[in-house]
Amino acid sequence: MEHAWKLSIDEAAVLENTSLSAGLSGVEVQKRREQFGPNQLQEKKGHSALAIFFEQFHDLIIWILIAAALVSGFLKEWVDALAIIAIVILNAILGFIQEYRAEKSLAALKKLSSPTTKVIRDNQHAIIASGELVPGDLIELEAGDHVPADSRIVWLTSNFSTQEASLTGESNPVLKTAHALSKEKDVPLADRANMVYMGTSVASGKARAIVIATGMRTELGRIAGLIQGISNEATPLQKKLEEFGKWIVYLCFVLVGLVFLLEWLRGGKIMEVFLTAVSLAVAAIPEGLPAVVTIALALGVQRMVKRHALIRRLPSVETLGCTTVICTDKTGTLTKNEMTVQAVFADGRVFKVTGIGYQPEGEFVPEGIPVSPGQQQVLVKTLRCAVLCNGAQLTQDDTGFKIIGDPTEASLLVAAAKAGVRKKGLEEEFEFIDELPFDSERKKMTVIRKGTGGVIAFTKGAPDILLDDCAYIEENGFTRPITDEDKNKILKTNTEFADSALRVLAFAYRNLEGAPPAQYDAKSIESGLIFTGLMAMIDPPRPEVKEAISLCRKAGIKTVMITGDHKNTAVAVAKELGFFTADSFAFSGEELDALSDDELSARIEMIPVYARVSPEHKLRIVKAWRKKGHIVAMTGDGVNDAPAVKEADIGVAMGITGTDVTKEVSDMVVTDDNFASIVSAVEEGRGIYDNIKKFVHYLLSCNTGEILTMFTASLIGIP
């Protein structure tokens, strides 16, 4: 059903002919299964081992060598014939081994699973295989679940959110609603807050939804169809070898003709003259070229594996060496995909927080000099509020620190842990009583706990909203009434953080009188609060990426960021990494739609950042760069990246966060999801390309000498 997000809950139920309480009947399910088929994406059959082997013989120069071997055999030059055949077979075996290994390695990267879904049918709750879902099914979702099909939300808890990075590129969880959206205008996929989509997952809360589309009719299926509409193209190396093969064929025909004519004019016998000319043509063919090219590529591939790059097709190695533009995602590739608190505003001062990622190591630096957090009472109170009003967990295992729950909330726990404020100890000290979950209207969340000093409400939320509910402020360890001057200073600091693309949360608390939980409500609890501070966070750039981008710039390679995140965030990261300058432009998907193809082509060199884009936008950007004559590498992890990854000259998939669909259409898989590894692969590719050029020059010089000797002998009449 198109535009289900425009419909009310009742309208959606009527159009899908389903019950909001009982779901579908068994009979109706069977009918719809026959009508719509299984809830699965149609995948192309993988290449068999035999098919991969025979693909190694598709190059023109290989067929020329086979023809040369046949001629040599006809002339009874068995040593030459066997040598050429051996080279052809060796070349095929080397190519086959590499590509077959890559397929096997790729299979090892996949996380195969058969997810199940909680569904209501005939007024009964059941757990079924997701592939058995049909449109109209009533499904239930909760934190940790994978969304099995495109569905319209009909009921949800106030904190229900989904992680849609694989589909939209949005790095933060998206808070959902059950209300109908605007019927007057189209709403981008990333902003359809009353829908959940196949391929995404639930970050928090619970919900019930009506299945709207299954299988290839989902957004995921639409992207799969887009991928299938893109044909595979030959790599620059394959094109050059094809041209080289044709040139050799033309040269051979000319030589054969000239030698035949000269020898015949000198009175030679037709058969002898013909055999001499053909022998010369065979000698002109550089039979070692395919083997050397394949060996050079295969050795390069082995070196790339050590640098976290898995090549799926041998010719792609050389394509990397020719790359002039790298279009890359932001989240997880340029950045760590680990939200990190970078600053805390408390007690009238801004404390810079060092250290990135989920490793709880760092310092609090107010004015260039690190301080002991324990001596900063208001700072500690802010951190305690952040920990006690928090649903995430920070855990540690043999591989390091990991999070459970919302990445933003987890970043608060990490920042607090850097100051020695740990969740486990605080939760033992402050017993949980009740929670007022975050929702999009209040823009706040409150947790009520009981400690030795009584019952306390800990609140966090949007700074401008939370400030209106604050009557007091913490300063120098004391509480005093908050003034307009205080609020202006806080809001100014919030604006400065936001201008740096930092996500900001405000924190406050309130001592309660110990009323029973039944009387706790947002209106009475979230008022008269005591403001403690602000915390600002961002998904930080990987430390090694800045140097990698600098190397790209020196090598004449342009870096372009294409992300689903907001423009301000994308620009801030691009500026920090050094590829967004004073004369650069950033375009959103909406602004991109306003440009014609000619206008985009004219301006594309000046646009290093694209934000809030769709799969069609990414495809259009890649095509525009290629139309300008550039060799484009496109990185991606989500399904929304797959069409552009396939369209690019070299498609690069992420090995850790990448979806199976993106890996299948890629030419290369980066096993550590790091932009620096892509740059290393490009560097390796350029070295391989240079080696191949040197060897071609060497072969041509050897064969040219042989040809000129024979041709000159024929020309002046020497036997």
XYZ file of C-alpha atoms in Angstrom:
719
model
C 0.000 0.000 0.000
C 1.495 3.338 -1.013
C 1.544 6.307 1.375
C 0.318 4.279 4.373
C 1.959 6.911 6.557
C -0.720 9.407 5.426
C -3.541 7.214 6.763
C -5.025 7.136 10.240
C -4.806 3.875 12.175
C -8.421 2.967 11.406
C -8.007 3.821 7.703
C -4.945 1.593 7.473
C -6.798 -1.301 9.156
C -9.801 -0.939 6.807
C -7.672 -0.830 3.653
C -5.675 -3.858 4.752
C -8.909 -5.599 5.813
C -7.538 -6.632 9.181
C -8.548 -6.419 12.834
C -6.589 -4.173 15.210
C -7.150 -6.657 18.028
C -7.548 -10.128 16.485
C -5.352 -9.854 13.387
C -5.975 -12.026 10.323
C -7.763 -15.382 10.267
C -5.946 -18.542 9.201
C -8.022 -18.778 6.021
C -7.214 -15.168 5.076
C -3.510 -15.740 5.739
C -3.490 -18.684 3.321
C -5.236 -16.623 0.614
C -2.770 -13.773 0.957
C 0.232 -16.092 0.986
C -0.892 -17.489 -2.368
C -1.468 -13.946 -3.652
C 1.702 -12.241 -2.393
C 4.119 -15.154 -1.980
C 6.738 -15.484 0.785
C 8.101 -12.471 2.629
C 11.550 -12.781 1.054
C 13.784 -10.777 -1.258
C 14.505 -12.410 -4.599
C 18.215 -13.049 -4.708
C 20.220 -13.782 -7.806
C 21.789 -17.219 -7.845
C 25.490 -17.126 -6.980
C 28.157 -18.199 -9.454
C 29.153 -21.860 -9.390
C 32.819 -22.866 -9.251
C 32.655 -23.990 -12.904
C 31.120 -20.669 -13.998
C 33.832 -18.694 -12.166
C 36.511 -20.817 -13.929
C 35.067 -20.299 -17.427
C 34.738 -16.536 -16.778
C 38.541 -16.397 -16.802
C 38.481 -17.045 -20.590
C 36.292 -14.055 -21.508
C 39.133 -11.661 -22.453
C 39.946 -11.080 -26.134
C 43.664 -11.479 -25.542
C 43.035 -14.977 -24.118
C 41.194 -15.972 -27.305
C 44.072 -14.559 -29.356
C 46.480 -16.770 -27.406
C 44.259 -19.821 -27.944
C 44.237 -19.050 -31.682
C 48.039 -18.712 -31.588
C 48.316 -22.108 -29.857
C 46.133 -23.723 -32.536
C 48.252 -22.198 -35.314
C 51.436 -23.358 -33.579
C 49.996 -26.847 -33.346
C 49.037 -26.749 -37.025
C 52.643 -25.771 -37.825
C 53.800 -28.647 -35.602
C 55.509 -26.206 -33.241
C 54.430 -28.347 -30.316
C 56.677 -26.683 -27.710
C 55.220 -23.242 -28.510
C 51.679 -24.600 -28.632
C 51.982 -26.366 -25.271
C 53.683 -23.339 -23.673
C 50.877 -21.001 -24.765
C 48.165 -23.427 -23.615
C 49.966 -23.814 -20.267
C 50.040 -20.009 -19.853
C 46.319 -19.727 -20.663
C 45.391 -22.473 -18.179
C 47.710 -21.101 -15.481
C 46.124 -17.665 -15.918
C 42.634 -19.167 -15.572
C 43.611 -21.146 -12.472
C 45.149 -18.120 -10.737
C 42.095 -15.964 -11.485
C 39.728 -18.744 -10.413
C 41.511 -19.367 -7.105
C 41.421 -15.680 -6.151
C 37.753 -15.096 -7.043
C 36.613 -18.402 -5.516
C 38.494 -17.591 -2.303
C 36.915 -14.146 -2.242
C 33.434 -15.687 -2.547
C 34.224 -18.043 0.324
C 35.655 -15.230 2.459
C 32.619 -13.141 1.703
C 30.348 -15.971 2.816
C 32.235 -16.066 6.118
C 31.506 -12.365 6.655
C 27.747 -12.880 6.357
C 25.688 -13.405 9.460
C 23.127 -15.853 8.242
C 19.962 -15.990 10.308
C 16.324 -16.992 10.062
C 14.546 -14.399 12.211
C 11.145 -15.001 13.712
C 8.288 -12.577 14.338
C 5.678 -12.192 17.057
C 2.273 -12.044 15.354
C -1.408 -11.940 16.338
C -3.685 -14.204 14.265
C -7.201 -15.355 15.114
C -6.868 -13.345 18.347
C -3.966 -15.609 19.374
C -0.345 -14.632 19.931
C 2.188 -16.748 18.027
C 5.823 -16.737 16.931
C 6.331 -17.544 13.244
C 9.135 -17.420 10.678
C 9.305 -13.917 9.203
C 9.074 -15.379 5.709
C 5.490 -16.451 6.445
C 4.196 -12.912 7.039
C 1.541 -11.496 4.690
C 0.134 -7.956 4.216
C -2.460 -7.264 6.908
C -0.688 -9.298 9.607
C -0.636 -7.685 13.054
C 2.907 -7.875 14.469
C 4.431 -6.974 17.835
C 7.882 -5.448 18.184
C 10.157 -4.701 21.128
C 13.743 -3.598 21.772
C 16.252 -5.816 19.948
C 13.790 -7.138 17.345
C 14.483 -6.913 13.614
C 11.576 -5.393 11.698
C 10.385 -8.197 9.369
C 8.307 -6.162 6.853
C 7.207 -2.605 6.047
C 4.477 -1.848 8.600
C 2.201 0.964 9.843
C 2.413 1.501 13.612
C -0.976 1.287 15.369
C 0.148 1.315 19.023
C 3.430 2.066 20.781
C 5.043 3.016 24.067
C 6.245 6.606 24.326
C 9.912 5.607 23.998
C 9.552 3.348 20.941
C 12.395 4.014 18.484
C 14.100 2.177 15.636
C 17.624 2.096 14.264
C 17.288 2.809 10.519
C 20.933 3.382 9.547
C 20.951 0.440 7.105
C 18.034 1.943 5.143
C 18.316 5.719 5.548
C 21.879 6.323 6.762
C 20.530 8.090 9.891
C 23.002 7.216 12.669
C 20.739 7.989 15.643
C 17.655 5.970 16.638
C 14.411 7.446 15.266
C 11.596 8.095 17.748
C 8.265 6.853 16.354
C 4.614 7.877 16.604
C 1.253 6.330 15.687
C -0.296 9.547 14.349
C -1.036 10.048 10.638
C 1.396 12.363 8.847
C 0.680 15.192 6.404
C -1.602 14.266 3.494
C -0.745 17.420 1.555
C 2.940 16.795 0.888
C 5.342 13.938 0.359
C 7.405 12.967 3.393
C 10.967 11.592 2.931
C 11.519 8.013 4.050
C 13.751 9.077 6.953
C 10.941 11.259 8.374
C 8.038 8.778 8.162
C 7.736 8.460 11.908
C 4.653 6.209 11.931
C 6.234 3.502 9.756
C 8.784 0.760 10.415
C 10.700 -0.891 7.591
C 12.155 -4.281 6.762
C 15.893 -4.381 7.412
C 15.799 -2.005 10.396
C 15.768 -2.879 14.107
C 14.021 -1.717 17.275
C 16.258 0.350 19.560
C 13.851 0.850 22.469
C 10.244 0.458 23.585
C 7.402 -1.700 22.265
C 4.914 -1.355 19.412
C 2.193 -3.091 17.445
C 1.943 -2.594 13.671
C 0.011 -3.698 10.583
C 2.147 -5.239 7.839
C 1.749 -3.079 4.720
C 4.221 -4.648 2.297
C 6.270 -7.851 2.151
C 9.143 -9.228 0.075
C 10.038 -7.302 -3.071
C 7.209 -4.784 -2.438
C 9.006 -3.374 0.615
C 11.414 -0.410 0.495
C 14.187 -2.972 0.790
C 12.729 -4.877 -2.160
C 12.459 -1.677 -4.195
C 16.169 -1.065 -3.667
C 16.916 -4.681 -4.642
C 15.024 -4.069 -7.894
C 17.029 -0.893 -8.462
C 20.228 -2.906 -8.072
C 19.137 -5.511 -10.616
C 18.572 -2.739 -13.157
C 22.282 -1.830 -13.125
C 24.500 -3.866 -15.456
C 28.092 -4.827 -14.675
C 30.685 -2.918 -16.680
C 34.234 -3.831 -17.628
C 36.962 -2.313 -15.456
C 39.477 0.197 -16.897
C 42.088 -2.597 -17.018
C 39.748 -4.932 -18.888
C 38.918 -2.155 -21.356
C 42.613 -1.363 -21.915
C 43.546 -5.029 -22.372
C 40.634 -5.390 -24.785
C 41.963 -2.421 -26.802
C 45.497 -3.820 -26.557
C 44.254 -7.190 -27.854
C 42.528 -5.549 -30.816
C 45.672 -3.543 -31.587
C 47.726 -6.754 -31.588
C 45.214 -8.428 -33.922
C 45.398 -5.513 -36.372
C 49.208 -5.504 -36.156
C 49.346 -9.243 -36.813
C 47.120 -8.934 -39.891
C 49.290 -6.118 -41.276
C 52.514 -8.081 -40.648
C 51.099 -11.269 -42.090
C 49.974 -9.366 -45.178
C 53.255 -7.507 -45.710
C 55.518 -10.509 -45.138
C 53.323 -12.705 -47.308
C 53.367 -10.106 -50.081
C 57.146 -9.518 -49.909
C 58.040 -13.219 -49.833
C 55.589 -14.014 -52.629
C 56.995 -11.171 -54.808
C 60.465 -12.642 -54.243
C 59.192 -15.885 -55.775
C 58.559 -17.897 -52.658
C 56.179 -20.854 -52.625
C 52.669 -19.935 -51.476
C 52.513 -22.479 -48.633
C 55.973 -21.685 -47.306
C 55.293 -17.970 -47.499
C 51.993 -18.392 -45.671
C 53.551 -20.474 -42.868
C 56.388 -17.924 -42.448
C 53.887 -15.057 -42.176
C 51.712 -16.912 -39.674
C 54.764 -17.841 -37.581
C 55.704 -14.172 -37.435
C 52.166 -13.267 -36.336
C 52.339 -15.827 -33.519
C 55.730 -14.458 -32.472
C 54.254 -10.960 -32.292
C 51.764 -11.984 -29.592
C 53.014 -11.326 -26.015
C 51.835 -14.669 -24.644
C 53.189 -13.938 -21.170
C 51.004 -10.850 -20.675
C 47.824 -12.438 -19.223
C 49.787 -14.577 -16.777
C 51.931 -11.689 -15.589
C 48.911 -9.379 -15.229
C 47.034 -12.045 -13.253
C 50.047 -12.816 -11.050
C 50.635 -9.112 -10.368
C 46.961 -8.645 -9.438
C 46.849 -11.809 -7.315
C 49.968 -10.826 -5.353
C 48.499 -7.362 -4.842
C 45.273 -8.915 -3.551
C 47.201 -10.926 -0.969
C 48.949 -7.762 0.225
C 45.586 -5.958 0.404
C 44.103 -8.638 2.660
C 46.761 -7.722 5.231
C 45.591 -4.100 4.919
C 41.941 -5.048 5.610
C 40.754 -5.020 1.971
C 39.136 -8.140 0.482
C 39.015 -8.001 -3.339
C 36.164 -9.943 -4.958
C 37.306 -9.603 -8.590
C 40.958 -9.405 -9.690
C 40.577 -6.559 -12.247
C 39.126 -4.382 -9.471
C 42.640 -4.055 -8.027
C 43.762 -1.977 -10.990
C 40.519 0.020 -10.935
C 41.409 1.121 -7.418
C 44.700 2.430 -8.734
C 42.865 4.602 -11.274
C 40.384 6.031 -8.734
C 39.992 9.824 -8.819
C 36.929 10.235 -6.559
C 35.974 8.379 -3.369
C 32.324 8.791 -2.385
C 32.022 7.663 1.210
C 29.422 7.277 3.908
C 30.015 9.157 7.182
C 28.816 6.926 9.990
C 31.238 4.111 10.793
C 33.543 4.846 7.848
C 34.783 8.384 8.443
C 33.577 8.269 12.044
C 33.780 5.583 14.732
C 29.990 5.079 14.966
C 30.427 5.510 18.708
C 28.679 8.584 20.134
C 31.113 10.430 22.402
C 30.617 13.285 24.855
C 33.062 16.039 23.893
C 32.035 18.813 26.273
C 30.156 19.380 29.542
C 28.836 22.782 30.646
C 28.526 22.957 34.441
C 29.069 25.583 37.133
C 29.278 28.284 34.440
C 32.234 26.652 32.669
C 32.766 24.397 29.661
C 34.793 21.247 30.369
C 36.326 19.681 27.250
C 36.243 15.877 27.524
C 39.143 13.974 25.940
C 39.109 10.410 24.632
C 36.837 9.012 21.922
C 34.693 5.916 21.584
C 33.384 3.657 24.342
C 36.720 3.266 26.117
C 36.136 5.109 29.444
C 39.502 6.852 29.439
C 39.859 10.622 29.242
C 40.197 13.884 31.129
C 38.032 16.925 31.881
C 39.771 20.106 30.729
C 38.033 23.429 31.526
C 40.709 25.940 30.416
C 43.573 23.966 28.909
C 44.517 22.333 32.217
C 43.008 18.954 33.221
C 41.174 18.982 36.549
C 40.150 16.304 38.994
C 36.404 15.735 38.399
C 35.943 14.791 42.055
C 36.685 18.394 43.053
C 34.026 19.774 40.704
C 30.766 19.262 42.628
C 28.378 20.580 39.958
C 30.160 18.624 37.222
C 29.802 15.434 39.265
C 26.101 16.151 39.917
C 25.536 16.583 36.178
C 27.272 13.266 35.485
C 25.238 11.553 38.240
C 22.017 12.853 36.696
C 23.128 11.519 33.310
C 23.820 8.063 34.775
C 20.698 7.760 36.931
C 18.378 8.958 34.136
C 19.646 6.412 31.633
C 18.440 3.135 30.132
C 21.705 2.013 28.489
C 24.436 -0.281 29.808
C 28.216 -0.199 29.364
C 29.745 -3.677 29.482
C 33.238 -5.097 29.114
C 34.435 -8.407 27.663
C 37.650 -9.805 26.195
C 37.312 -7.617 23.077
C 36.807 -4.337 24.981
C 33.916 -2.114 26.055
C 30.514 -2.485 24.414
C 27.104 -0.860 24.808
C 23.606 -2.166 25.256
C 20.877 0.317 24.358
C 20.774 3.778 22.826
C 24.228 5.049 21.665
C 23.486 8.578 22.914
C 22.658 7.341 26.416
C 25.699 5.056 26.334
C 27.954 8.039 25.584
C 26.742 9.651 28.822
C 27.734 6.540 30.790
C 31.203 6.559 29.213
C 31.741 10.245 30.037
C 30.663 9.647 33.636
C 32.937 6.602 33.918
C 35.886 8.822 32.866
C 35.209 10.762 36.065
C 34.814 7.605 38.142
C 31.003 7.881 38.259
C 29.800 4.312 37.601
C 26.238 3.187 36.970
C 26.404 -0.027 38.968
C 27.400 1.706 42.200
C 24.888 4.543 41.775
C 21.988 2.181 41.077
C 22.761 0.329 44.291
C 22.730 3.658 46.149
C 19.578 4.977 44.439
C 16.772 2.440 44.172
C 14.600 2.657 41.031
C 10.963 3.630 41.684
C 9.414 4.837 38.415
C 10.174 6.203 34.966
C 8.537 8.827 32.764
C 9.820 7.794 29.295
C 10.996 10.264 26.683
C 8.422 11.321 24.104
C 8.444 13.717 21.173
C 5.995 16.170 22.772
C 7.676 16.631 26.180
C 11.216 16.136 24.807
C 12.237 14.997 28.268
C 12.805 11.804 30.229
C 12.618 11.419 34.008
C 13.644 8.577 36.316
C 12.488 8.609 39.941
C 14.782 6.982 42.504
C 14.988 6.642 46.264
C 18.261 7.236 48.099
C 19.349 7.869 51.696
C 18.317 11.513 51.304
C 14.795 10.718 50.082
C 13.082 10.434 46.713
C 14.675 12.307 43.799
C 13.559 12.847 40.189
C 16.436 12.923 37.678
C 15.541 14.553 34.350
C 17.252 15.000 30.979
C 15.953 16.586 27.780
C 16.233 19.284 25.127
C 17.950 22.339 26.701
C 15.474 24.986 25.543
C 12.504 22.916 26.801
C 14.074 21.760 30.078
C 15.166 25.273 31.046
C 11.515 26.392 31.137
C 10.914 23.804 33.857
C 13.908 24.859 35.987
C 13.391 27.201 38.956
C 16.866 26.730 40.471
C 20.478 26.214 39.428
C 23.499 24.503 41.007
C 26.485 26.826 41.476
C 29.653 26.315 43.545
C 28.002 23.403 45.328
C 24.940 25.421 46.379
C 21.415 25.759 44.992
C 20.014 29.206 44.186
C 17.103 30.580 42.092
C 17.870 30.614 38.377
C 17.927 34.046 36.677
C 17.305 35.215 33.125
C 21.007 35.894 32.852
C 21.717 32.256 33.774
C 19.262 31.035 31.162
C 20.720 33.294 28.464
C 24.227 32.021 29.189
C 23.037 28.398 29.071
C 21.159 28.931 25.808
C 24.148 30.730 24.284
C 26.381 27.782 25.198
C 23.788 25.392 23.768
C 23.802 27.359 20.478
C 27.613 27.248 20.315
C 27.547 23.481 20.814
C 24.810 23.049 18.192
C 26.714 25.209 15.669
C 29.573 22.723 16.025
C 27.097 19.953 15.113
C 27.126 18.586 18.655
C 23.984 16.952 20.014
C 23.133 18.607 23.349
C 21.176 17.364 26.373
C 20.357 19.308 29.544
C 20.211 17.763 33.040
C 18.300 18.654 36.189
C 16.909 17.041 39.335
C 14.307 17.649 42.005
C 13.839 16.394 45.558
C 10.345 14.919 45.962
C 8.212 14.432 49.047
C 7.951 10.673 48.657
C 4.464 10.529 47.122
C 3.304 7.048 46.062
C 4.155 6.054 42.455
C 0.498 6.286 41.396
C 0.662 10.070 41.844
C 3.791 10.580 39.756
C 3.041 12.348 36.475
C 5.089 14.487 34.094
C 3.240 17.731 34.778
C 3.820 17.676 38.537
C 7.255 16.035 38.566
C 8.954 17.939 35.749
C 8.587 21.410 37.238
C 10.546 23.398 39.804
C 13.695 21.529 38.718
C 17.287 22.299 39.733
C 19.485 22.776 36.631
C 22.942 21.155 36.803
C 24.458 21.280 33.334
C 24.647 20.463 29.605
C 26.412 17.570 27.889
C 27.352 17.770 24.182
C 28.194 14.733 22.071
C 29.008 13.680 18.523
C 30.034 10.582 16.599
C 33.740 11.523 16.333
C 35.914 11.084 13.233
C 38.334 8.167 13.248
C 41.780 9.521 14.215
C 43.552 7.924 11.215
C 41.054 9.216 8.622
C 42.310 12.819 8.580
C 45.761 11.693 7.448
C 44.207 9.321 4.885
C 42.155 12.169 3.370
C 45.264 14.352 3.270
C 47.043 11.587 1.322
C 44.073 11.451 -1.077
C 44.294 15.173 -1.691
C 48.040 14.951 -2.430
C 47.384 12.043 -4.806
C 44.728 14.037 -6.677
C 41.810 12.030 -5.296
C 38.679 13.924 -4.242
C 36.739 12.874 -1.121
C 32.941 13.223 -1.173
C 30.702 12.483 1.825
C 27.205 11.123 1.104
C 25.226 10.562 4.296
C 21.721 10.215 5.651
C 22.548 12.428 8.644
C 21.673 16.115 8.923
C 23.637 18.674 6.922
C 25.142 20.540 9.907
C 26.537 17.329 11.394
C 27.972 16.235 8.045
C 29.611 19.605 7.365
C 31.163 19.725 10.857
C 32.773 16.303 10.351
C 33.943 17.252 6.827
C 35.528 20.477 8.134
C 37.313 18.620 10.925
C 38.677 16.093 8.426
C 39.814 18.849 6.066
C 37.826 18.316 2.855
C 35.227 21.072 3.299
C 36.729 24.508 2.555
C 35.466 28.088 2.364
C 34.392 27.704 -1.280
C 32.679 24.311 -0.750
C 28.931 23.663 -0.776
C 26.773 21.130 1.077
C 23.522 19.908 -0.458
C 20.581 18.088 1.092
C 18.518 15.581 -0.868
C 15.754 18.157 -1.210
C 18.179 20.742 -2.646
C 19.616 18.096 -4.968
C 16.126 17.438 -6.373
C 15.937 21.107 -7.364
C 19.005 20.759 -9.633
C 18.801 19.458 -13.192
C 21.410 16.927 -14.345
C 23.267 19.647 -16.245
C 23.265 21.967 -13.212
C 24.538 19.154 -10.979
C 27.272 18.320 -13.493
C 28.367 21.980 -13.597
C 28.583 22.283 -9.792
C 29.567 18.802 -8.696
C 33.288 19.577 -8.294
C 32.375 22.117 -5.570
C 30.056 19.843 -3.536
C 31.977 17.569 -1.133
C 29.010 16.943 1.221
C 25.518 15.551 0.564
C 23.101 15.018 3.474
C 19.654 13.451 4.009
C 19.837 11.646 0.687
C 17.898 8.684 -0.759
C 19.257 5.694 -2.754
C 18.220 7.459 -5.975
C 20.208 10.548 -4.957
C 23.353 8.481 -4.320
C 22.982 6.793 -7.698
C 22.596 10.172 -9.390
C 25.724 11.590 -7.709
C 27.868 8.630 -8.787
C 26.570 8.865 -12.380
C 27.311 12.614 -12.448
C 30.942 12.085 -11.410
C 31.386 9.258 -13.948
C 29.878 11.412 -16.689
C 32.636 13.959 -15.987
C 35.214 11.242 -16.789
C 36.181 10.333 -13.225
C 36.845 6.819 -11.925
C 34.568 6.606 -8.873
C 34.857 4.438 -5.762
C 31.648 4.322 -3.720
C 31.570 2.988 -0.172
C 28.493 1.783 1.650
C 27.139 -0.424 4.389
C 23.366 -0.104 4.288
C 20.960 -1.442 1.731
C 20.311 2.159 0.686
C 23.928 2.337 -0.536
C 23.770 -0.811 -2.682
C 22.539 0.700 -6.013
C 25.272 3.372 -5.991
C 27.889 0.803 -4.891
C 27.002 -1.332 -7.918
C 26.936 1.659 -10.312
C 30.397 2.913 -9.255
C 33.603 1.846 -11.017
C 34.725 0.265 -7.768
C 32.050 -0.587 -5.197
C 33.307 -0.877 -1.627
C 31.237 -2.595 1.076
C 31.830 -2.502 4.811
C 32.705 -5.914 6.260
C 31.480 -5.366 9.836
C 28.364 -3.207 9.498
C 27.680 -3.904 5.830
C 24.494 -5.685 4.842
C 24.598 -8.852 2.730
C 22.975 -7.009 -0.193
C 25.727 -4.372 -0.280
C 28.496 -6.978 -0.050
C 26.991 -8.972 -2.915
C 27.089 -6.026 -5.345
C 30.519 -4.754 -4.276
C 33.933 -5.236 -5.884
C 35.782 -4.927 -2.588
C 34.970 -5.476 1.087
C 36.765 -3.448 3.766
C 36.996 -5.825 6.709
C 37.550 -3.124 9.358
C 35.035 -0.543 7.997
C 37.786 2.077 7.902
C 38.250 4.803 5.269
C 42.024 4.598 5.802
C 41.944 0.977 4.584
C 40.285 2.118 1.343
C 43.069 4.660 0.811
C 45.671 1.938 1.476
C 43.993 -0.238 -1.152
C 44.074 2.648 -3.664
C 47.782 3.098 -2.943
C 48.364 -0.631 -3.521
C 46.320 -0.488 -6.742
C 48.450 2.343 -8.126
C 51.622 0.350 -7.483
C 50.166 -2.683 -9.275
C 49.079 -0.527 -12.232
C 52.591 0.894 -12.545
C 54.085 -2.631 -12.468
C 51.715 -3.830 -15.207
C 52.618 -0.836 -17.411
C 56.335 -1.547 -16.960
C 55.888 -5.173 -17.937
C 53.819 -4.313 -21.020
C 56.604 -1.952 -22.135
C 59.162 -4.722 -21.563
C 57.147 -7.294 -23.532
C 56.522 -4.904 -26.407
C 60.211 -3.966 -26.645
C 61.229 -7.670 -26.799
C 58.582 -8.649 -29.340
C 59.161 -5.515 -31.426
C 62.850 -6.391 -31.771
C 61.982 -9.891 -32.917
C 59.362 -8.634 -35.383
C 61.632 -5.930 -36.841
C 64.427 -8.456 -37.369
C 62.136 -10.848 -39.272
C 60.421 -8.054 -41.193
C 63.725 -6.422 -42.202
C 65.063 -9.794 -43.355
C 62.012 -10.237 -45.565
C 62.271 -6.679 -46.799
C 65.902 -6.907 -47.980
C 65.751 -10.510 -49.084
C 67.794 -12.230 -46.368
C 66.604 -15.850 -45.754
